Short mmCIF file of C-alpha atoms and ligand atoms in Angstrom, two decimals:
data_model
loop_
_atom_site.label_atom_id
_atom_site.label_comp_id
_atom_site.label_asym_id
_atom_site.label_seq_id
_atom_site.Cartn_x
_atom_site.Cartn_y
_atom_site.Cartn_z
CA MET A 1 0.24 -0.02 0.10
CA ARG A 2 1.04 3.37 -0.99
CA ASN A 3 1.67 5.87 2.20
CA GLU A 4 0.00 8.90 2.36
CA PRO A 5 2.09 12.06 2.75
CA ILE A 6 1.83 13.85 6.14
CA THR A 7 2.06 17.56 6.21
CA PHE A 8 3.81 20.26 8.86
CA LYS A 9 2.90 23.71 8.56
CA ILE A 10 5.39 25.84 9.90
CA LYS A 11 5.76 30.12 10.37
CA THR A 12 8.78 31.63 10.13
CA LEU A 13 9.75 34.12 13.41
CA THR A 14 13.09 35.12 12.20
CA PRO A 15 14.12 34.64 8.28
CA LEU A 16 15.71 30.90 7.62
CA TRP A 17 18.69 30.91 5.89
CA THR A 18 18.12 29.97 2.33
CA GLY A 19 21.71 28.63 1.07
CA GLY A 20 23.02 25.29 1.39
CA ALA A 21 26.33 24.55 2.58
CA ASP A 22 28.51 26.31 -0.34
CA GLU A 23 25.47 26.39 -2.63
CA LYS A 24 23.81 29.78 -4.33
CA MET A 25 21.65 31.42 -1.56
CA ASP A 26 18.55 31.39 -3.85
CA ARG A 27 15.76 28.88 -2.76
CA ILE A 28 15.61 26.88 0.42
CA HIS A 29 17.86 23.57 0.03
CA GLU A 30 15.97 20.47 1.73
CA THR A 31 19.57 19.31 2.80
CA GLY A 32 20.04 22.25 5.47
CA ILE A 33 16.46 21.94 6.95
CA ILE A 34 17.17 18.16 6.94
CA GLY A 35 20.29 18.83 8.50
CA SER A 36 19.48 20.66 11.55
CA ILE A 37 15.92 18.26 12.17
CA ARG A 38 18.93 15.49 12.31
CA TRP A 39 21.09 17.82 14.89
CA TRP A 40 17.89 18.21 17.22
CA TYR A 41 17.18 14.70 16.84
CA GLU A 42 20.45 13.76 18.13
CA VAL A 43 19.87 16.49 21.48
CA VAL A 44 17.15 14.93 22.30
CA ALA A 45 18.27 11.29 22.13
CA ARG A 46 21.11 12.05 24.08
CA GLY A 47 19.39 14.12 26.44
CA LEU A 48 16.95 10.80 27.17
CA GLY A 49 20.52 8.57 27.53
CA TYR A 50 20.55 6.98 23.87
CA HIS A 51 23.67 7.01 22.11
CA VAL A 52 24.03 8.47 18.58
CA CYS A 53 27.16 8.56 16.74
CA ASP A 54 28.87 12.09 14.90
CA PRO A 55 27.92 11.52 11.23
CA THR A 56 30.62 13.36 10.46
CA SER A 57 33.25 10.86 12.15
CA ASP A 58 34.82 7.69 10.56
CA ASN A 59 33.21 6.39 13.33
CA ARG A 60 29.79 6.50 12.04
CA CYS A 61 27.22 3.88 11.71
CA GLY A 62 26.84 2.24 8.20
CA LEU A 63 25.93 -0.86 6.85
CA SER A 64 28.08 -3.42 4.46
CA GLY A 65 25.00 -4.45 2.73
CA LYS A 66 25.49 -8.30 4.02
CA GLU A 67 23.47 -8.08 6.42
CA LYS A 68 20.65 -10.81 6.27
CA ASN A 69 17.73 -8.61 7.78
CA ASN A 70 15.99 -5.35 8.92
CA GLU A 71 16.69 -6.41 12.46
CA GLU A 72 20.67 -6.84 11.91
CA ARG A 73 20.61 -3.63 10.09
CA ILE A 74 19.10 -1.69 13.04
CA SER A 75 21.58 -3.27 15.42
CA LYS A 76 24.17 -1.31 13.43
CA LEU A 77 22.66 1.83 13.14
CA CYS A 78 21.86 4.84 15.90
CA PRO A 79 18.69 6.00 15.81
CA ALA A 80 19.85 9.48 13.94
CA CYS A 81 21.35 7.39 11.37
CA TYR A 82 18.29 4.90 11.03
CA LEU A 83 15.99 7.93 10.48
CA PHE A 84 18.10 10.33 8.69
CA GLY A 85 20.24 7.50 6.91
CA THR A 86 24.00 6.96 6.28
CA THR A 87 26.62 4.64 4.27
CA GLY A 88 24.39 1.97 3.06
CA TRP A 89 21.30 3.02 4.66
CA LYS A 90 18.59 5.51 2.90
CA ARG A 91 16.82 8.16 4.93
CA MET A 92 13.18 6.79 6.03
CA PHE A 93 11.54 9.45 4.74
CA ASN A 94 11.39 12.29 1.54
CA LEU A 95 10.97 16.05 2.42
CA GLN A 96 9.40 18.75 -0.06
CA ILE A 97 9.07 22.23 1.01
CA THR A 98 6.33 24.07 -0.41
CA SER A 99 5.12 28.04 0.20
CA GLU A 100 1.74 28.44 -0.45
CA GLY A 101 1.84 25.54 -3.02
CA LYS A 102 4.93 26.63 -4.82
CA GLN A 103 7.80 24.66 -4.96
CA PRO A 104 11.26 25.49 -5.05
CA VAL A 105 10.70 28.35 -2.39
CA GLU A 106 12.71 31.22 -2.79
CA GLY A 107 14.14 33.71 -0.83
CA ASN A 108 11.74 36.95 -0.30
CA LYS A 109 13.73 39.13 1.96
CA ILE A 110 17.16 40.94 1.08
CA PHE A 111 19.69 39.75 3.49
CA CYS A 112 20.04 41.91 6.65
CA GLN A 113 22.23 42.34 9.53
CA VAL A 114 22.44 45.09 11.74
CA THR A 115 25.05 46.38 14.68
CA ASN A 116 25.86 49.43 16.28
CA SER A 117 29.56 49.00 16.07
CA LYS A 118 31.53 50.00 13.19
CA ILE A 119 33.85 46.85 13.70
CA ASN A 120 31.31 44.54 13.98
CA LYS A 121 29.86 45.87 10.88
CA ASN A 122 33.66 45.05 8.81
CA TRP A 123 33.35 41.70 10.63
CA LEU A 124 30.02 40.88 9.37
CA ARG A 125 30.46 42.15 5.57
CA LYS A 126 33.66 39.62 5.73
CA VAL A 127 31.62 36.41 6.73
CA PHE A 128 28.51 37.68 4.58
CA GLU A 129 30.96 39.19 1.65
CA GLN A 130 28.85 36.66 -0.91
CA ASN A 131 25.46 37.19 0.74
CA LEU A 132 25.11 40.93 0.60
CA ASP A 133 22.43 40.65 -2.41
CA ASP A 134 21.02 37.44 -1.63
CA LYS A 135 17.88 36.77 -0.38
CA ASN A 136 16.31 34.82 2.86
CA PHE A 137 12.82 33.28 3.59
CA PHE A 138 10.47 34.86 5.65
CA GLY A 139 6.76 33.44 5.73
CA SER A 140 4.66 30.45 5.64
CA LEU A 141 5.89 26.96 4.20
CA GLU A 142 4.88 23.58 4.33
CA LEU A 143 6.68 20.71 4.81
CA LYS A 144 5.50 17.35 3.19
CA ILE A 145 6.63 14.07 4.33
CA LEU A 146 6.63 10.44 2.85
CA SER A 147 7.74 8.12 4.77
CA ARG A 148 9.22 4.49 3.67
CA ASN A 149 7.23 2.73 6.42
CA SER A 150 4.03 2.43 6.81
CA GLU A 151 3.45 2.86 10.19
CA LYS A 152 3.23 6.51 11.06
CA GLN A 153 6.44 6.10 13.44
CA VAL A 154 8.71 8.64 10.98
CA GLU A 155 6.20 11.12 10.99
CA ASP A 156 5.59 10.62 14.74
CA GLN A 157 9.45 11.39 15.34
CA LEU A 158 9.59 13.74 13.09
CA LYS A 159 6.53 16.07 14.68
CA ALA A 160 7.99 15.83 18.03
CA VAL A 161 11.24 16.61 17.32
CA LEU A 162 9.86 19.88 15.17
CA SER A 163 7.65 20.65 18.42
CA ILE A 164 10.89 20.61 20.36
CA MET A 165 12.67 22.74 18.10
CA SER A 166 10.13 25.02 17.67
CA GLU A 167 9.87 26.01 21.29
CA PHE A 168 13.53 25.75 22.30
CA GLY A 169 15.61 26.32 19.05
CA SER A 170 15.58 27.02 15.33
CA ILE A 171 14.83 25.33 11.73
CA GLY A 172 17.88 25.67 9.17
CA ALA A 173 21.27 26.73 8.98
CA LYS A 174 23.23 29.60 11.06
CA PRO A 175 21.00 29.81 14.17
CA GLN A 176 24.26 31.63 15.32
CA PHE A 177 23.42 34.46 13.36
CA GLY A 178 19.70 34.47 14.69
CA TYR A 179 18.20 32.51 11.43
CA GLY A 180 15.11 30.15 11.72
CA LEU A 181 12.96 30.84 14.66
CA PHE A 182 9.72 29.20 13.88
CA GLU A 183 6.31 28.22 15.26
CA LEU A 184 5.24 24.80 14.33
CA ILE A 185 1.33 24.72 13.57
CA ASP A 186 -0.23 22.37 16.22
CA LYS A 187 2.84 21.65 17.88
CA LYS A 188 2.66 19.04 20.42
CA GLU A 189 3.82 19.74 24.25
CA THR A 190 7.05 19.24 25.12
CA LYS A 191 6.82 16.15 27.43
CA GLU A 192 4.58 14.78 24.95
CA SER A 193 7.03 14.93 22.31
CA LEU A 194 9.78 13.60 24.53
CA ARG A 195 7.51 10.90 25.38
CA LYS A 196 7.18 9.49 21.78
CA ILE A 197 10.67 9.88 20.93
CA HIS A 198 11.70 8.08 24.29
CA LYS A 199 9.40 5.34 23.22
CA PHE A 200 10.67 4.73 20.04
CA LEU A 201 14.67 4.77 21.47
CA GLU A 202 13.30 2.00 23.71
CA LYS A 203 11.29 -0.06 21.23
CA ASN A 204 13.84 -0.53 18.84
CA ASN A 205 17.00 -2.12 19.21
CA PHE A 206 19.32 0.30 17.83
CA LYS A 207 23.28 0.24 18.33
CA LYS A 208 24.39 1.17 21.57
CA SER A 209 28.13 2.64 22.30
CA ASN A 210 29.44 3.67 25.61
CA SER A 211 31.46 6.71 23.78
CA ASP A 212 31.17 10.23 25.39
CA GLU A 213 27.73 12.09 24.76
CA GLY A 214 28.85 15.03 24.07
CA ILE A 215 27.68 18.48 25.36
CA PHE A 216 25.13 19.15 22.67
CA SER A 217 22.42 17.39 24.93
CA LEU A 218 19.59 18.43 26.15
CA LYS A 219 20.38 17.38 29.72
CA ASN A 220 22.74 20.23 28.82
CA TYR A 221 20.04 22.87 27.53
CA TRP A 222 18.95 26.16 29.02
CA LYS A 223 17.11 29.16 27.62
CA PHE A 224 15.67 32.46 28.59
CA GLU A 225 13.15 34.16 26.66
CA THR A 226 12.18 38.12 27.32
CA ASP A 227 8.64 39.16 27.49
CA GLU A 228 7.73 41.73 24.73
CA ILE A 229 9.80 44.89 24.18
CA GLU A 230 8.26 47.78 22.48
CA ALA A 231 9.94 48.87 19.34
CA ASN A 232 11.08 52.18 21.25
CA ASP A 233 13.03 50.47 23.71
CA ILE A 234 14.84 48.45 21.68
CA LYS A 235 15.90 51.96 19.79
CA ASN A 236 16.87 53.26 22.93
CA THR A 237 18.78 50.47 24.28
CA PHE A 238 20.27 47.84 21.78
CA LEU A 239 19.97 49.69 18.79
CA LYS A 240 21.61 53.37 19.48
CA ASN A 241 23.88 53.48 16.46
CA PRO A 242 22.12 51.18 13.72
CA LYS A 243 24.30 50.19 11.04
CA TYR A 244 22.80 47.89 8.26
CA ILE A 245 24.78 45.15 6.16
CA GLY A 246 22.39 44.22 3.04
CA SER A 247 19.11 45.91 2.89
CA ASN A 248 18.11 48.53 5.43
CA HIS A 249 16.05 46.89 8.01
CA ASN A 250 12.41 46.12 7.75
CA ASP A 251 10.16 45.94 10.81
CA LEU A 252 9.50 42.19 10.64
CA TYR A 253 12.32 41.15 12.62
CA ILE A 254 15.73 42.66 13.92
CA SER A 255 19.07 40.86 12.94
CA MET A 256 21.56 41.76 15.70
CA SER A 257 22.28 38.72 17.27
CA PHE A 258 26.12 38.87 16.46
CA ASP A 259 26.04 42.26 18.52
CA ILE A 260 24.45 40.56 21.33
CA ARG A 261 26.90 37.55 21.42
CA TYR A 262 29.90 39.86 20.95
CA MET A 263 28.71 41.48 23.80
CA LEU A 264 28.49 38.50 25.89
CA ARG A 265 31.37 37.22 24.70
CA LYS A 266 33.47 40.31 25.94
CA ARG A 267 31.95 40.20 29.27
CA TYR A 268 32.04 36.48 29.73
CA LEU A 269 36.00 37.06 29.28
CA GLN A 270 36.14 39.69 31.93
CA LYS A 271 34.42 37.62 34.29
CA SER A 272 36.35 34.65 33.96
CA LYS A 273 39.49 36.01 32.48
CA SER A 274 40.20 32.92 30.41
CA LYS A 275 40.36 33.16 26.91
CA GLU A 276 40.22 29.65 27.05
CA ALA A 277 36.86 29.30 28.99
CA THR A 278 35.44 31.88 26.74
CA SER A 279 36.13 30.07 23.67
CA GLU A 280 34.61 26.92 24.68
CA ILE A 281 31.29 28.59 25.61
CA PHE A 282 31.16 30.94 22.37
CA GLY A 283 33.16 29.44 19.56
CA GLY A 284 36.34 29.85 17.71
CA THR A 285 36.43 33.87 17.11
CA LYS A 286 37.09 32.92 13.59
CA GLY A 287 33.71 32.58 12.27
CA ASP A 288 31.86 29.53 12.41
CA LYS A 289 34.64 26.91 12.81
CA TRP A 290 34.22 26.10 16.40
CA ALA A 291 30.87 25.90 17.32
CA SER A 292 29.10 28.58 19.72
CA ARG A 293 27.15 26.73 22.61
CA VAL A 294 25.27 29.70 22.82
CA PHE A 295 22.69 30.99 20.66
CA VAL A 296 21.04 34.39 20.16
CA SER A 297 17.62 35.05 18.44
CA SER A 298 17.40 38.04 16.30
CA PHE A 299 14.52 40.19 17.46
CA TYR A 300 11.39 38.89 16.56
CA LYS A 301 7.60 39.62 17.01
CA GLU A 302 5.43 36.88 18.03
CA ASN A 303 2.09 38.54 16.75
CA GLN A 304 3.37 40.64 13.56
CA HIS A 305 0.43 43.14 13.76
CA ASP A 306 2.15 44.23 17.08
CA ASP A 307 5.22 46.63 17.17
CA LYS A 308 6.98 44.64 19.93
CA TYR A 309 9.55 42.05 19.93
CA LYS A 310 11.19 39.19 21.78
CA LEU A 311 14.59 37.84 22.21
CA ARG A 312 15.46 34.03 22.49
CA ILE A 313 18.79 33.48 24.10
CA TRP A 314 19.81 29.55 24.56
CA GLY A 315 22.56 27.67 25.58
CA PHE A 316 24.46 23.83 25.99
CA THR A 317 26.63 24.39 28.94
CA GLU A 318 26.58 24.11 32.65
CA ARG A 319 23.81 25.51 34.53
CA TYR A 320 25.97 28.13 36.61
CA ILE A 321 27.02 29.63 32.80
CA ALA A 322 23.70 30.31 31.75
CA ASP A 323 23.35 32.03 35.42
CA ILE A 324 26.30 34.40 34.28
CA ILE A 325 25.17 35.34 31.09
CA ARG A 326 21.91 36.26 32.24
CA GLU A 327 23.95 38.02 35.09
CA ILE A 328 25.76 40.14 32.17
CA PHE A 329 22.69 41.59 31.29
CA ILE A 330 20.96 42.50 34.51
CA GLU A 331 24.49 44.02 35.47
CA ASN A 332 24.48 46.23 32.20
CA GLY A 333 21.90 48.93 33.22
CA GLU A 334 20.49 49.55 30.13
CA TYR A 335 19.16 45.84 29.90
CA ASN A 336 18.36 45.60 33.33
CA LYS A 337 14.55 46.53 33.15
CA ILE A 338 14.10 43.94 30.56
CA PHE A 339 16.44 41.00 31.95
CA SER A 340 15.83 41.58 36.08
CA ASN A 341 12.81 39.01 36.41
CA ILE A 342 13.98 36.70 33.52
CA GLU A 343 13.35 33.01 34.36
CA ILE A 344 16.03 30.07 33.10
CA VAL A 345 14.43 27.29 31.47
CA THR A 346 15.89 23.71 31.98
CA LEU A 347 14.83 20.32 30.59
CA ASN A 348 16.02 17.89 33.24
CA LYS A 349 12.94 17.80 35.17
CA THR A 350 10.96 16.71 32.44
CA LEU A 351 13.52 14.30 30.92
CA ARG A 352 13.51 12.69 34.46
CA GLU A 353 9.87 12.08 34.82
CA VAL A 354 9.94 10.94 31.12
CA THR A 355 12.74 8.34 31.25
CA GLU A 356 11.49 7.16 34.98
CA ILE A 357 8.02 6.79 34.32
CA ASP A 358 8.27 4.76 31.11
CA SER A 359 10.95 2.67 31.62
ZN1 ZN B 1 24.83 6.82 13.76
#
């Protein structure tokens, strides 16, 4: 029997980066979207205590083709490789992205970043040299999923992980520059999503390993989100001396996560007095090469008709570092009003409840 495709609807809150790796930035590339979903699925699986391989390493899972049956195949695959594919094993689903029925989905908003500092402006111009005339996508998208498996398992896993990404992270490439915050329409509640994934991991006999689980796990996750900030307050605190790269800013979002991360890095260095510790948290200073563990969204509107913005900051670190980062905002007089009552959200309690109740 042929499977029916299932469609997830998403609405962007900050623009989507439309390029694939080294590809021209003209449309949304499925590979970039799938890559980010896989990354988050790995984060969730680790958080639930399961092994996933590093798909870029030589030790990643793979099949030789000599396996006798599916049972043997599954025992050689971690859950991420099972769903998203690896050497000798095809991805469990096909993804087609459309916007209002149209495909391919092309960028519709000219590239835009904004900063207050001349140094940052030069730096951003360098990073995005190739992209200054390109377009990002902002709007509504449909992700049409056609699974290779008829039991709705794959769809359930994707819905669960997309729900978590919508609530806690982002989709697509370049989250460190504020891209990809989104709302999944009809998203599932977090605990239910985690439970769906936990059950799936428990039920299948995926490859096990004792290797180090790494820092990018929901166990190390935290976030804080501001209340809505009036556009005028943003102008008076964050956007004092705006310099635009690419187009002049439109008011759907304000892409200035670079400035905020730069400020955080500088203050964190002053506090920790350790370049090493600072690089560990905020990444290498030379662009993207060394992944940052702290992410800052662009300012986004929850309701596009209002002139109010929110900001989401999240990371994968030990908890006390989240406290230090919040402190940095609070200690800075200008931001104090916005950040003083902000609550840090972590998922450890929910993860414990899910793994204890269901096992
Ligand atoms: Zn794997």
